[in-house]
Amino acid sequence: VALGGCAVDAESADTAPTATTNTHGTGHHGATETPDHGAADAVTEAAPAHNSADTMFAQMMIPHHEQAVTMSEMMLAKTGIDPRVSELAEAIQAAQGPEIQKMADWLAAWDEPREMSGDHSMDGMLSPQELAELDAARDTAAARLFLQQMIAHHEGAVAMARTELEDGSSPEAMELATAIIEDQNAEIEQMNNLLRNL
């Protein structure tokens, strides 16, 4: 294919007036065709196939992840917390922050709004009062409350991810859903073990 491209361009340089529209004047083979192909590839990459389940998954998982990051930040701002709990909070923050950006990028590429229209309940989400309780808690009581709340929060994320695997069509979204199920189930087990040892 590359050799054919060279031959076509060489011919065009001799016989086709339109070839002179290349303002770069480099004479490199394929120069007049590459930008068109690149643009087509970019469109394909930026707007992959998706369905309404993929959109809902991203729109719901973004605020769900954002709350987990907020909960983790609360713990990391406290003193007197078991180091194992602080390490877990750091890991949650480090993992879910980039996933939020990834899902936001998908929604932009799909030309979908970041926020859902209407009210939709999400499993595991803390109420403002529960967040305030976590913020006010101290020492071991704070660590235990964080673990209990985050277990429920993770269970909600796993449930949403399973729905995406059942109903979604975007390979990237389904890949993330699979990772969420695996990673957060492992963290649920870790948190249950920590609760038994605090």
PDB file of C-alpha atoms in Angstrom, residues 37-177:
ATOM      1  CA  HIS A  37      -7.041   9.993   6.806  1.00  0.00           C
ATOM      2  CA  GLY A  38      -5.788  11.393  10.099  1.00  0.00           C
ATOM      3  CA  ALA A  39      -8.927  13.456  10.553  1.00  0.00           C
ATOM      4  CA  ALA A  40     -11.114  10.430   9.842  1.00  0.00           C
ATOM      5  CA  ASP A  41      -9.154   8.355  12.341  1.00  0.00           C
ATOM      6  CA  ALA A  42      -9.462  11.099  14.962  1.00  0.00           C
ATOM      7  CA  VAL A  43     -13.229  11.210  14.534  1.00  0.00           C
ATOM      8  CA  THR A  44     -13.429   7.434  14.871  1.00  0.00           C
ATOM      9  CA  GLU A  45     -11.335   7.478  18.047  1.00  0.00           C
ATOM     10  CA  ALA A  46     -13.113  10.456  19.576  1.00  0.00           C
ATOM     11  CA  ALA A  47     -16.655   9.181  19.048  1.00  0.00           C
ATOM     12  CA  PRO A  48     -16.752   5.411  19.550  1.00  0.00           C
ATOM     13  CA  ALA A  49     -20.048   3.551  19.496  1.00  0.00           C
ATOM     14  CA  HIS A  50     -22.028   3.753  22.716  1.00  0.00           C
ATOM     15  CA  ASN A  51     -25.582   3.397  23.933  1.00  0.00           C
ATOM     16  CA  SER A  52     -27.753   4.953  26.635  1.00  0.00           C
ATOM     17  CA  ALA A  53     -26.497   2.471  29.254  1.00  0.00           C
ATOM     18  CA  ASP A  54     -22.904   3.582  28.646  1.00  0.00           C
ATOM     19  CA  THR A  55     -23.942   7.220  29.001  1.00  0.00           C
ATOM     20  CA  MET A  56     -25.802   6.539  32.245  1.00  0.00           C
ATOM     21  CA  PHE A  57     -22.890   4.510  33.612  1.00  0.00           C
ATOM     22  CA  ALA A  58     -20.468   7.414  33.109  1.00  0.00           C
ATOM     23  CA  GLN A  59     -22.913  10.085  34.269  1.00  0.00           C
ATOM     24  CA  MET A  60     -23.671   8.184  37.484  1.00  0.00           C
ATOM     25  CA  MET A  61     -20.206   6.848  38.209  1.00  0.00           C
ATOM     26  CA  ILE A  62     -18.550  10.281  37.992  1.00  0.00           C
ATOM     27  CA  PRO A  63     -20.353  11.768  41.042  1.00  0.00           C
ATOM     28  CA  HIS A  64     -20.089   8.395  42.788  1.00  0.00           C
ATOM     29  CA  HIS A  65     -16.307   8.444  42.343  1.00  0.00           C
ATOM     30  CA  GLU A  66     -16.161  12.120  43.289  1.00  0.00           C
ATOM     31  CA  GLN A  67     -17.771  11.352  46.625  1.00  0.00           C
ATOM     32  CA  ALA A  68     -15.295   8.525  47.280  1.00  0.00           C
ATOM     33  CA  VAL A  69     -12.456  10.982  46.609  1.00  0.00           C
ATOM     34  CA  THR A  70     -14.062  13.493  49.006  1.00  0.00           C
ATOM     35  CA  MET A  71     -14.367  10.831  51.712  1.00  0.00           C
ATOM     36  CA  SER A  72     -10.735   9.861  51.203  1.00  0.00           C
ATOM     37  CA  GLU A  73      -9.602  13.482  51.426  1.00  0.00           C
ATOM     38  CA  MET A  74     -11.467  13.831  54.726  1.00  0.00           C
ATOM     39  CA  MET A  75      -9.569  10.864  56.132  1.00  0.00           C
ATOM     40  CA  LEU A  76      -6.207  12.072  54.889  1.00  0.00           C
ATOM     41  CA  ALA A  77      -6.762  15.423  56.601  1.00  0.00           C
ATOM     42  CA  LYS A  78      -7.241  13.743  59.982  1.00  0.00           C
ATOM     43  CA  THR A  79      -4.601  12.830  62.555  1.00  0.00           C
ATOM     44  CA  GLY A  80      -4.573   9.709  64.714  1.00  0.00           C
ATOM     45  CA  ILE A  81      -5.794   7.442  61.896  1.00  0.00           C
ATOM     46  CA  ASP A  82      -4.476   3.895  61.526  1.00  0.00           C
ATOM     47  CA  PRO A  83      -1.823   4.042  58.764  1.00  0.00           C
ATOM     48  CA  ARG A  84      -3.447   1.129  56.950  1.00  0.00           C
ATOM     49  CA  VAL A  85      -6.674   3.111  56.646  1.00  0.00           C
ATOM     50  CA  SER A  86      -4.796   6.200  55.456  1.00  0.00           C
ATOM     51  CA  GLU A  87      -2.990   4.104  52.828  1.00  0.00           C
ATOM     52  CA  LEU A  88      -6.320   2.764  51.617  1.00  0.00           C
ATOM     53  CA  ALA A  89      -7.723   6.300  51.363  1.00  0.00           C
ATOM     54  CA  GLU A  90      -4.682   7.327  49.310  1.00  0.00           C
ATOM     55  CA  ALA A  91      -5.142   4.330  46.994  1.00  0.00           C
ATOM     56  CA  ILE A  92      -8.835   5.111  46.456  1.00  0.00           C
ATOM     57  CA  GLN A  93      -8.036   8.745  45.700  1.00  0.00           C
ATOM     58  CA  ALA A  94      -5.243   7.810  43.278  1.00  0.00           C
ATOM     59  CA  ALA A  95      -7.362   5.255  41.401  1.00  0.00           C
ATOM     60  CA  GLN A  96     -10.666   7.059  41.132  1.00  0.00           C
ATOM     61  CA  GLY A  97      -9.393  10.533  40.245  1.00  0.00           C
ATOM     62  CA  PRO A  98      -8.089   9.451  36.806  1.00  0.00           C
ATOM     63  CA  GLU A  99     -11.207   7.341  36.224  1.00  0.00           C
ATOM     64  CA  ILE A 100     -13.361  10.436  36.722  1.00  0.00           C
ATOM     65  CA  GLN A 101     -11.404  12.232  33.999  1.00  0.00           C
ATOM     66  CA  LYS A 102     -11.595   9.233  31.696  1.00  0.00           C
ATOM     67  CA  MET A 103     -15.389   9.060  31.955  1.00  0.00           C
ATOM     68  CA  ALA A 104     -15.728  12.824  31.521  1.00  0.00           C
ATOM     69  CA  ASP A 105     -13.668  12.542  28.322  1.00  0.00           C
ATOM     70  CA  TRP A 106     -15.985   9.789  27.043  1.00  0.00           C
ATOM     71  CA  LEU A 107     -19.068  11.900  27.610  1.00  0.00           C
ATOM     72  CA  ALA A 108     -17.485  14.822  25.773  1.00  0.00           C
ATOM     73  CA  ALA A 109     -16.497  12.559  22.865  1.00  0.00           C
ATOM     74  CA  TRP A 110     -19.999  11.069  22.776  1.00  0.00           C
ATOM     75  CA  ASP A 111     -21.497  14.586  22.796  1.00  0.00           C
ATOM     76  CA  GLU A 112     -23.396  13.705  25.964  1.00  0.00           C
ATOM     77  CA  PRO A 113     -23.913  15.963  29.019  1.00  0.00           C
ATOM     78  CA  ARG A 114     -21.767  15.264  32.061  1.00  0.00           C
ATOM     79  CA  GLU A 115     -24.771  15.405  34.377  1.00  0.00           C
ATOM     80  CA  MET A 116     -27.960  13.385  34.090  1.00  0.00           C
ATOM     81  CA  SER A 117     -31.308  15.060  33.726  1.00  0.00           C
ATOM     82  CA  GLY A 118     -33.725  14.452  36.572  1.00  0.00           C
ATOM     83  CA  ASP A 119     -33.118  12.740  39.895  1.00  0.00           C
ATOM     84  CA  HIS A 120     -31.521   9.307  39.969  1.00  0.00           C
ATOM     85  CA  SER A 121     -30.569   7.410  43.100  1.00  0.00           C
ATOM     86  CA  MET A 122     -27.158   5.779  43.232  1.00  0.00           C
ATOM     87  CA  ASP A 123     -26.447   2.842  45.506  1.00  0.00           C
ATOM     88  CA  GLY A 124     -23.963   3.540  48.265  1.00  0.00           C
ATOM     89  CA  MET A 125     -24.009   7.336  48.042  1.00  0.00           C
ATOM     90  CA  LEU A 126     -23.746   9.088  51.416  1.00  0.00           C
ATOM     91  CA  SER A 127     -26.229  11.736  52.445  1.00  0.00           C
ATOM     92  CA  PRO A 128     -24.952  15.198  53.436  1.00  0.00           C
ATOM     93  CA  GLN A 129     -25.573  14.250  57.071  1.00  0.00           C
ATOM     94  CA  GLU A 130     -23.480  11.071  56.747  1.00  0.00           C
ATOM     95  CA  LEU A 131     -20.650  13.039  55.152  1.00  0.00           C
ATOM     96  CA  ALA A 132     -20.828  15.537  58.016  1.00  0.00           C
ATOM     97  CA  GLU A 133     -20.603  12.686  60.534  1.00  0.00           C
ATOM     98  CA  LEU A 134     -17.488  11.372  58.815  1.00  0.00           C
ATOM     99  CA  ASP A 135     -15.958  14.840  58.763  1.00  0.00           C
ATOM    100  CA  ALA A 136     -16.598  15.296  62.489  1.00  0.00           C
ATOM    101  CA  ALA A 137     -15.394  11.832  63.590  1.00  0.00           C
ATOM    102  CA  ARG A 138     -11.955  11.425  65.137  1.00  0.00           C
ATOM    103  CA  ASP A 139      -9.294   8.759  65.653  1.00  0.00           C
ATOM    104  CA  THR A 140     -10.377   5.101  65.615  1.00  0.00           C
ATOM    105  CA  ALA A 141     -14.060   6.031  65.466  1.00  0.00           C
ATOM    106  CA  ALA A 142     -13.354   7.980  62.251  1.00  0.00           C
ATOM    107  CA  ALA A 143     -11.416   5.087  60.742  1.00  0.00           C
ATOM    108  CA  ARG A 144     -14.182   2.619  61.503  1.00  0.00           C
ATOM    109  CA  LEU A 145     -16.899   4.923  60.168  1.00  0.00           C
ATOM    110  CA  PHE A 146     -14.896   5.530  56.995  1.00  0.00           C
ATOM    111  CA  LEU A 147     -14.493   1.802  56.395  1.00  0.00           C
ATOM    112  CA  GLN A 148     -18.169   1.069  57.033  1.00  0.00           C
ATOM    113  CA  GLN A 149     -19.317   3.871  54.742  1.00  0.00           C
ATOM    114  CA  MET A 150     -16.801   3.054  52.020  1.00  0.00           C
ATOM    115  CA  ILE A 151     -17.765  -0.627  51.981  1.00  0.00           C
ATOM    116  CA  ALA A 152     -21.371   0.356  51.254  1.00  0.00           C
ATOM    117  CA  HIS A 153     -20.139   2.923  48.734  1.00  0.00           C
ATOM    118  CA  HIS A 154     -18.005   0.343  46.903  1.00  0.00           C
ATOM    119  CA  GLU A 155     -20.881  -2.141  46.876  1.00  0.00           C
ATOM    120  CA  GLY A 156     -22.990   0.471  45.111  1.00  0.00           C
ATOM    121  CA  ALA A 157     -20.274   1.057  42.511  1.00  0.00           C
ATOM    122  CA  VAL A 158     -19.963  -2.682  41.886  1.00  0.00           C
ATOM    123  CA  ALA A 159     -23.726  -2.935  41.343  1.00  0.00           C
ATOM    124  CA  MET A 160     -23.637  -0.091  38.799  1.00  0.00           C
ATOM    125  CA  ALA A 161     -20.671  -1.652  37.032  1.00  0.00           C
ATOM    126  CA  ARG A 162     -22.512  -4.967  36.732  1.00  0.00           C
ATOM    127  CA  THR A 163     -25.460  -3.164  35.144  1.00  0.00           C
ATOM    128  CA  GLU A 164     -23.051  -1.643  32.610  1.00  0.00           C
ATOM    129  CA  LEU A 165     -21.723  -5.097  31.711  1.00  0.00           C
ATOM    130  CA  GLU A 166     -25.280  -6.340  31.180  1.00  0.00           C
ATOM    131  CA  ASP A 167     -26.603  -3.391  29.163  1.00  0.00           C
ATOM    132  CA  GLY A 168     -23.667  -1.384  27.798  1.00  0.00           C
ATOM    133  CA  SER A 169     -22.050  -1.541  24.365  1.00  0.00           C
ATOM    134  CA  SER A 170     -18.900   0.610  24.586  1.00  0.00           C
ATOM    135  CA  PRO A 171     -15.841  -1.657  24.888  1.00  0.00           C
ATOM    136  CA  GLU A 172     -13.964   0.989  26.882  1.00  0.00           C
ATOM    137  CA  ALA A 173     -16.822   1.540  29.312  1.00  0.00           C
ATOM    138  CA  MET A 174     -17.303  -2.189  29.787  1.00  0.00           C
ATOM    139  CA  GLU A 175     -13.573  -2.616  30.360  1.00  0.00           C
ATOM    140  CA  LEU A 176     -13.680   0.021  33.101  1.00  0.00           C
ATOM    141  CA  ALA A 177     -16.765  -1.626  34.614  1.00  0.00           C
TER     142      ALA A 177
END
